[in-house]
XYZ file of C-alpha atoms in Angstrom:
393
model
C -1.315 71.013 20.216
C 0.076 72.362 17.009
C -0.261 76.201 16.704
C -2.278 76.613 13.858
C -4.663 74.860 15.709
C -4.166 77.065 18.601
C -4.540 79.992 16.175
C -8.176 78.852 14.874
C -9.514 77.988 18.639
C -8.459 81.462 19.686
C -10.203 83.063 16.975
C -13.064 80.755 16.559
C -15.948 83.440 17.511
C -14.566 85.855 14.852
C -14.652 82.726 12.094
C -18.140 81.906 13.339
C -19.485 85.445 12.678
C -17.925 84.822 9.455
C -19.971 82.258 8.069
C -22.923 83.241 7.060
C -21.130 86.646 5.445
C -19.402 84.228 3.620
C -22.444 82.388 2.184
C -23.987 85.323 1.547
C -20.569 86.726 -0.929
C -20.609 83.424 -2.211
C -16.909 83.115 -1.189
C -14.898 83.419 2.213
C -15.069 87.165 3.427
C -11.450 89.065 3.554
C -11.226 88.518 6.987
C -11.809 84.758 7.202
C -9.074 84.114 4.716
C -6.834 86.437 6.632
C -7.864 84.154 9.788
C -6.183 81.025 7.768
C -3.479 82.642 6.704
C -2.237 83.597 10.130
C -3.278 80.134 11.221
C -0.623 78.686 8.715
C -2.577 75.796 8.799
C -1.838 75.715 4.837
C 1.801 75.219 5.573
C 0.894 71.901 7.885
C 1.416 69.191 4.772
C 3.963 71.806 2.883
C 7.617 70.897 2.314
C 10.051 72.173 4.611
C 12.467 72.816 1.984
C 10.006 75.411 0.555
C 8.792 77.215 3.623
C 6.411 74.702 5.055
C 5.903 72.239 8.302
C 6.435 69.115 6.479
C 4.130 67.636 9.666
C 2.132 64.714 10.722
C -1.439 64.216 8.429
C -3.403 64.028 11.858
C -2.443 67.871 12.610
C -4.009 68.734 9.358
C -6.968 66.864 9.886
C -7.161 68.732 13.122
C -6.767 71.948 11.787
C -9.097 71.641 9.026
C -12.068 70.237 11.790
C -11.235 72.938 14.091
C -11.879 75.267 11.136
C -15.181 73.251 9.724
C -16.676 73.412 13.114
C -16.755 76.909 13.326
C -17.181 77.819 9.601
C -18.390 75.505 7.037
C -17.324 77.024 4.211
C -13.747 77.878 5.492
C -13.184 74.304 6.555
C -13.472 72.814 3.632
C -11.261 74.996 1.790
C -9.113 74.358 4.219
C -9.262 70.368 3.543
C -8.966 70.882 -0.376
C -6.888 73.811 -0.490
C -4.670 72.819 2.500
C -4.170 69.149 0.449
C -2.363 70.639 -2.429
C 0.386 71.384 -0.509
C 0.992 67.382 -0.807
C 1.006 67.095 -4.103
C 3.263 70.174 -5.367
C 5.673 68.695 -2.854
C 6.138 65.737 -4.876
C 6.247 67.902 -8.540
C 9.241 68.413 -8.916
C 11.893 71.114 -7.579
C 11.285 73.104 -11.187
C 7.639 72.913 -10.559
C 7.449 73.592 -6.442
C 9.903 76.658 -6.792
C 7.622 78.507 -9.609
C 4.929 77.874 -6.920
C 6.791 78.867 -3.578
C 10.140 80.487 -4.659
C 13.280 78.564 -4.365
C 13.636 79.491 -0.962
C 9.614 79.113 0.161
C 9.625 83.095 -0.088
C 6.162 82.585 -1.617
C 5.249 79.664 1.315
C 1.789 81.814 1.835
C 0.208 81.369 -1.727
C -2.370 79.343 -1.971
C -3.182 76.219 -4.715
C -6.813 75.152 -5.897
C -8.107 72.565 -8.238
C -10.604 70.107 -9.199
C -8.846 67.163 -10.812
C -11.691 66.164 -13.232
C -10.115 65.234 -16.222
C -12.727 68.475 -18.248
C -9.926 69.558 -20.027
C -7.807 68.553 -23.258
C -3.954 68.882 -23.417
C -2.449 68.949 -27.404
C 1.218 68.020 -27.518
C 3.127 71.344 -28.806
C 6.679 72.006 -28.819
C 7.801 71.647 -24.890
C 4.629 71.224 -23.527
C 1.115 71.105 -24.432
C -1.437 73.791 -25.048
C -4.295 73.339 -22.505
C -8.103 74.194 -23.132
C -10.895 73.495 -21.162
C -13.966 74.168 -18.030
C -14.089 72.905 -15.067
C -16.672 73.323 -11.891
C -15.955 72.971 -8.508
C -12.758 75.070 -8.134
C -12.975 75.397 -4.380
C -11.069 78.928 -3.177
C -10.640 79.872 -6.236
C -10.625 83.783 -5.544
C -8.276 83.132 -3.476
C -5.182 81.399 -5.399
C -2.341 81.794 -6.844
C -2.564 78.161 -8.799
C -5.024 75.630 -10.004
C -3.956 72.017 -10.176
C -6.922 70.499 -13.653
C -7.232 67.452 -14.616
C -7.244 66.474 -18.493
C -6.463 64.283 -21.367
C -3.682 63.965 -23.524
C -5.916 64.758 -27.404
C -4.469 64.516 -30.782
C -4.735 67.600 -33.213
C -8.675 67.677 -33.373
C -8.864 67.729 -29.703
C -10.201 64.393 -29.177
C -8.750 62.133 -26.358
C -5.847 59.608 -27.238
C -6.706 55.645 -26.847
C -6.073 54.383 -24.493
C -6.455 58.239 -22.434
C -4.084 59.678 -20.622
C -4.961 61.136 -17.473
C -2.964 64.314 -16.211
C -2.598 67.087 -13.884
C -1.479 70.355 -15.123
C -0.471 73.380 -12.611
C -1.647 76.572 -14.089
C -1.016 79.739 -12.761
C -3.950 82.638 -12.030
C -2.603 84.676 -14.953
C -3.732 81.866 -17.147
C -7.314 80.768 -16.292
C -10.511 82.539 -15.838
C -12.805 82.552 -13.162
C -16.561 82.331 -14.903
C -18.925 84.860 -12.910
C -22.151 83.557 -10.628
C -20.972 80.372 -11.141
C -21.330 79.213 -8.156
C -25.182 78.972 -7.175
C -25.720 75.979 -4.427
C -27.712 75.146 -1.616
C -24.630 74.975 0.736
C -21.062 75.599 1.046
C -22.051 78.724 -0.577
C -19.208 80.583 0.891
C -16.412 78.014 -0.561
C -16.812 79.706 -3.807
C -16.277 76.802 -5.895
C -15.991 78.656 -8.458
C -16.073 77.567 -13.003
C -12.745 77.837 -14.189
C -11.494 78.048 -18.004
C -8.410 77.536 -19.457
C -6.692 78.591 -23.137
C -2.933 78.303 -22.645
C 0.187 76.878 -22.713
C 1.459 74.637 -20.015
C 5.448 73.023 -19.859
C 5.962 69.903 -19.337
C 7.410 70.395 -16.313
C 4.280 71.472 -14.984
C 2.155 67.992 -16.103
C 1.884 64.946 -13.894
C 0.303 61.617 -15.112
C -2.521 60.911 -12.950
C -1.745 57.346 -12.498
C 2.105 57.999 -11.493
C 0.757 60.288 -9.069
C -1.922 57.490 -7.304
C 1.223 54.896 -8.141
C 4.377 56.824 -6.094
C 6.277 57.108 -8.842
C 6.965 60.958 -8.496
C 7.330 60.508 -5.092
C 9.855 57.980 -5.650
C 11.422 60.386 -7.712
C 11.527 63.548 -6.198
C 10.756 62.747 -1.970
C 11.731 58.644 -1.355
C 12.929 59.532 1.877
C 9.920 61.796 3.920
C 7.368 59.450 4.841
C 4.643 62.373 4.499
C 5.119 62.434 0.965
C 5.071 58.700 0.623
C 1.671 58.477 1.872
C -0.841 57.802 -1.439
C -2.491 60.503 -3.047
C -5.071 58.047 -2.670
C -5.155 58.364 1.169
C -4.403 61.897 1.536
C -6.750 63.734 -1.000
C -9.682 61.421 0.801
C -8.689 62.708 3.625
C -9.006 65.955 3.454
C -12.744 65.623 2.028
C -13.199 63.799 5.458
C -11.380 66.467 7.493
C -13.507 68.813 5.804
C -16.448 66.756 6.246
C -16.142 66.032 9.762
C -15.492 69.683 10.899
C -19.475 70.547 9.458
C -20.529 67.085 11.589
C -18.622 68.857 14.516
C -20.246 71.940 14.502
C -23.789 70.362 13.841
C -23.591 68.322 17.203
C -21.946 72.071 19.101
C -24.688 73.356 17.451
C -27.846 70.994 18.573
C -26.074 71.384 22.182
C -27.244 75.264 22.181
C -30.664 74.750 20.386
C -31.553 71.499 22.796
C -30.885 73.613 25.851
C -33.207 76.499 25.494
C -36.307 74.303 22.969
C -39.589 73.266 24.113
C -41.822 71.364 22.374
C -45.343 72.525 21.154
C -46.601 69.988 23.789
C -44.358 71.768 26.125
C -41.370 69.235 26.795
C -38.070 70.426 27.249
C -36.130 68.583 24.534
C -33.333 68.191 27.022
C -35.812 66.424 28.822
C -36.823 63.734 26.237
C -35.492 60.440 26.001
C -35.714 60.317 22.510
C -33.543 63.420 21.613
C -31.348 62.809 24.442
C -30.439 59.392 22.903
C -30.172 60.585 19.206
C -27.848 63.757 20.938
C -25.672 60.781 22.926
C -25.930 58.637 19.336
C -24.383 61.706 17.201
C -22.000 62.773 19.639
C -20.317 59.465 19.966
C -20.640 58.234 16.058
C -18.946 61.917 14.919
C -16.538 61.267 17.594
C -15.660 57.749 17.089
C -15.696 58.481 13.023
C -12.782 61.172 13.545
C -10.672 58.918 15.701
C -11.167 55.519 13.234
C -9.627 57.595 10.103
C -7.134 59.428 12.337
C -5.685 56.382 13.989
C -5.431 54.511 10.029
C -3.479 57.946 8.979
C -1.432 57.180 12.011
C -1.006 53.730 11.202
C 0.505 53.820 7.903
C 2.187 57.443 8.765
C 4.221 55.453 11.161
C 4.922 52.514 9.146
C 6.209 54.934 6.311
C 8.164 56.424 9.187
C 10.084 53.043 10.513
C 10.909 52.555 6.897
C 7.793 50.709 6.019
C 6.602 49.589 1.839
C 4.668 52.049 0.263
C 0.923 51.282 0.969
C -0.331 48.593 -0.766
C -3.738 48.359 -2.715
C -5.600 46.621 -0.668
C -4.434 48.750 2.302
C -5.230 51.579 0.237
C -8.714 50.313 -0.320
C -9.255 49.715 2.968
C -8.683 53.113 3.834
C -11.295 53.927 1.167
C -14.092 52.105 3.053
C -13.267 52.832 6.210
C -13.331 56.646 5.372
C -16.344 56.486 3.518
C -17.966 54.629 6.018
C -16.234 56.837 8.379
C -18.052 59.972 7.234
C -21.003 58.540 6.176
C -21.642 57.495 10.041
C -21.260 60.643 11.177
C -23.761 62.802 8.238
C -26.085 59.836 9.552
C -25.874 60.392 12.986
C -26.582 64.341 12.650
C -29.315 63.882 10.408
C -31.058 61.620 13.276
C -30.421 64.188 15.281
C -31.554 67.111 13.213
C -35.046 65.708 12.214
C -35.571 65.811 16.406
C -35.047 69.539 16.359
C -38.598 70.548 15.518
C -39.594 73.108 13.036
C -37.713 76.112 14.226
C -34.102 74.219 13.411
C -35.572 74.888 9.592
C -35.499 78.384 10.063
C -32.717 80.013 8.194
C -32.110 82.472 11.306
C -31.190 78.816 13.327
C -28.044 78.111 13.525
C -28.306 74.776 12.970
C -29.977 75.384 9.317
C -26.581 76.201 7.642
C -24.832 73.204 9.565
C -27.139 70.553 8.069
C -27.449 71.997 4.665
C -23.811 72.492 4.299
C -23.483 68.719 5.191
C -25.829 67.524 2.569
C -23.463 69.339 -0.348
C -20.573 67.737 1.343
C -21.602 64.484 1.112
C -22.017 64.564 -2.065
C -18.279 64.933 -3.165
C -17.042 61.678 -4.668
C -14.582 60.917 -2.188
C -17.789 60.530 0.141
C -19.367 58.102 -2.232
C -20.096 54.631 -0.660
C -20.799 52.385 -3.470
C -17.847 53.182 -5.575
C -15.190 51.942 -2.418
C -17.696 49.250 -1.571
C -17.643 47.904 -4.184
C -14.210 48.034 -5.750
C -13.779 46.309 -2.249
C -15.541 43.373 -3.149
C -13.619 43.117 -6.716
C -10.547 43.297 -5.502
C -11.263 40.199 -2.736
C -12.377 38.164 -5.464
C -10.240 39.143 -8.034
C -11.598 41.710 -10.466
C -10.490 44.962 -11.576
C -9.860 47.677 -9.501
C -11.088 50.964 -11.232
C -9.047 53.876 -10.196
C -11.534 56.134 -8.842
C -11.633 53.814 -6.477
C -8.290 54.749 -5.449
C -8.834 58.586 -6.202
């Protein structure tokens, strides 16, 4: 057991009493954040070189679950924010000591995103100057950076042909954070924040979107740690399932507690009925078995990587992309069988089983949960069509 895991299961009560405070700010409370701080959790995918772990993807996905199943919210900015890690690890040095300090003395701060290509970079003299909005900044009260996607645009600000896709690292001087924002059914508490940006950016600090899904930085800058080898394409996934699965988790601990003290209005004890004792045995086992499948494909290719292994090849990479999605989308199933067995007082927002299952419904919802778009970039690639890169994140 890795101790930031050990850290979040000795201070799970405290992080569940957290939750709903946090929905209710609209953001993780002070405390909760100090909670995965002292986990270190964040550090789990960070370079050694700059004050992190530099460990195995499975720990992270651990630690992120562990924190989902106890907190929502606080799980899954632990999956998105705990991800970026990854990817500043592969910058650059010039890039990854701005972020951490040359020596990691800044190992603690923390990096947010989204990656939605919103905004529109215009080539200046050493760099570009960056405009744009963007939703879904998970964390964002919380960070020091924000990794945005954009497009390279000519003087009027329109998009070059054919676009260039990139990610620019901007620091919390230099974007805003656009008040009530963030108004959602669940995941309240991630405060996923609107973001805007009107600055300059150096060039250092811009990655091309499809280097970054293609290894070439890696190739560049870490061709030696296997963690780093590992796609973008796998890893940023992942962490949307880690996140994912932790709510599942929690929804199943949850339905234990409610099952053993409900009765029926015909006066059954629903740990007494066959029907919710079966959906109970179906959830337990599909969340379950849905962990382990993605875990042991991390492991797979983490240990390839490790014994010297190619980099991971598209049609591995795509089969990691519908085996997660199908991965996570068994499990949402599974608790949703289960919920609508609950009876009417699971709908109650005093139930604690209320936040678990809306919470799920907003997290399904993120693209990297998408069926269709792996399924069927699945079938293109068998027989020979195009591939398109969301597919591949």
């Amino acid at each position: 057991m890795n101790s930031p895991l050990t850290h979040i299961r000795d201070h799970a009560a405290e992080l569940r009493a957290e939750a709903r405070p946090s929905d209710a700010l609209g953001r993780l409370t002070d405390r909760t954040v100090e909670i995965l701080r002292a986990s270190e959790g964040m550090k789990i995918l960070h370079s050694k070189d700059h004050g992190g772990f530099e460990g195995h993807p499975n720990d992270f996905v651990d630690w992120a679950i562990e924190v989902g199943r106890n907190h929502p919210s606080a799980g899954w900015v632990a999956g998105v924010v705990g991800i970026h890690p990854w990817e500043i690890a592969i910058w650059g040095p010039e890039a990854e000591d701005e972020v951490y300090g040359a020596k990691g003395e800044r190992a603690d701060d923390w990096v947010s995103s989204p990656y939605a290509p919103f905004g529109r970079a215009i080539p200046v003299e050493g760099g570009y100057r960056f405009t744009g909005r963007w939703p879904f900044s998970t964390g964002s009260d919380h960070v020091e950076w924000a990794i945005l996607g954009g497009m390279v645009a000519d003087e009027d600000g329109q998009p070059t042909s054919p676009p260039t896709v990139c990610h620019f690292l901007v620091p919390r001087r230099d974007f805003e954070i656009v008040p009530d924002s963030w108004n959602v059914m669940g995941l309240s508490g991630t405060g996923s924040n609107d973001v805007t940006v009107d600055a300059f950016v150096p060039e250092h600090r811009v990655l091309v979107a499809d280097d970054v899904r293609g290894n070439v930085y890696t190739d560049r800058h870490r061709p030696d740690s296997p963690l780093y080898r590992m796609q973008f394409g796998l890893m940023f996934p992942l962490a949307i399932s880690a996140g994912t699965f932790g709510i599942a988790r929690g929804a199943v601990d949850a339905a234990y507690a409610h099952i053993e003290k409900r009765v029926s209005t015909q006066g059954t004890a629903s740990k007494a009925d066959p029907f919710t004792m079966q959906a109970l045995a179906r959830a337990e086992s599909d969340v379950e078995a849905s962990i382990a499948h993605v875990k042991l494909l991390v492991g797979d290719h983490y240990d390839s990587l490790c014994g010297g292994g190619p980099h991971i090849s598209v049609e591995d990479r795509l089969r990691f992309r519908i085996d997660q999605v199908r991965a996570t989308d068994r499990a949402i199933t599974a608790v949703g069988d289960l919920y609508r067995l609950m009876g009417s007082s699971a709908i109650q927002q005093a139930s604690p089983l209320e936040p678990y299952w809306r919470d799920l419904q907003v997290a399904a919802s993120h693209v990297c949960n998408v069926r269709e778009i792996c399924y069927t970039a699945w079938g293109a690639h068998q027989f020979g069509g195009a591939v398109p890169p969301s597919a591949l994140y």
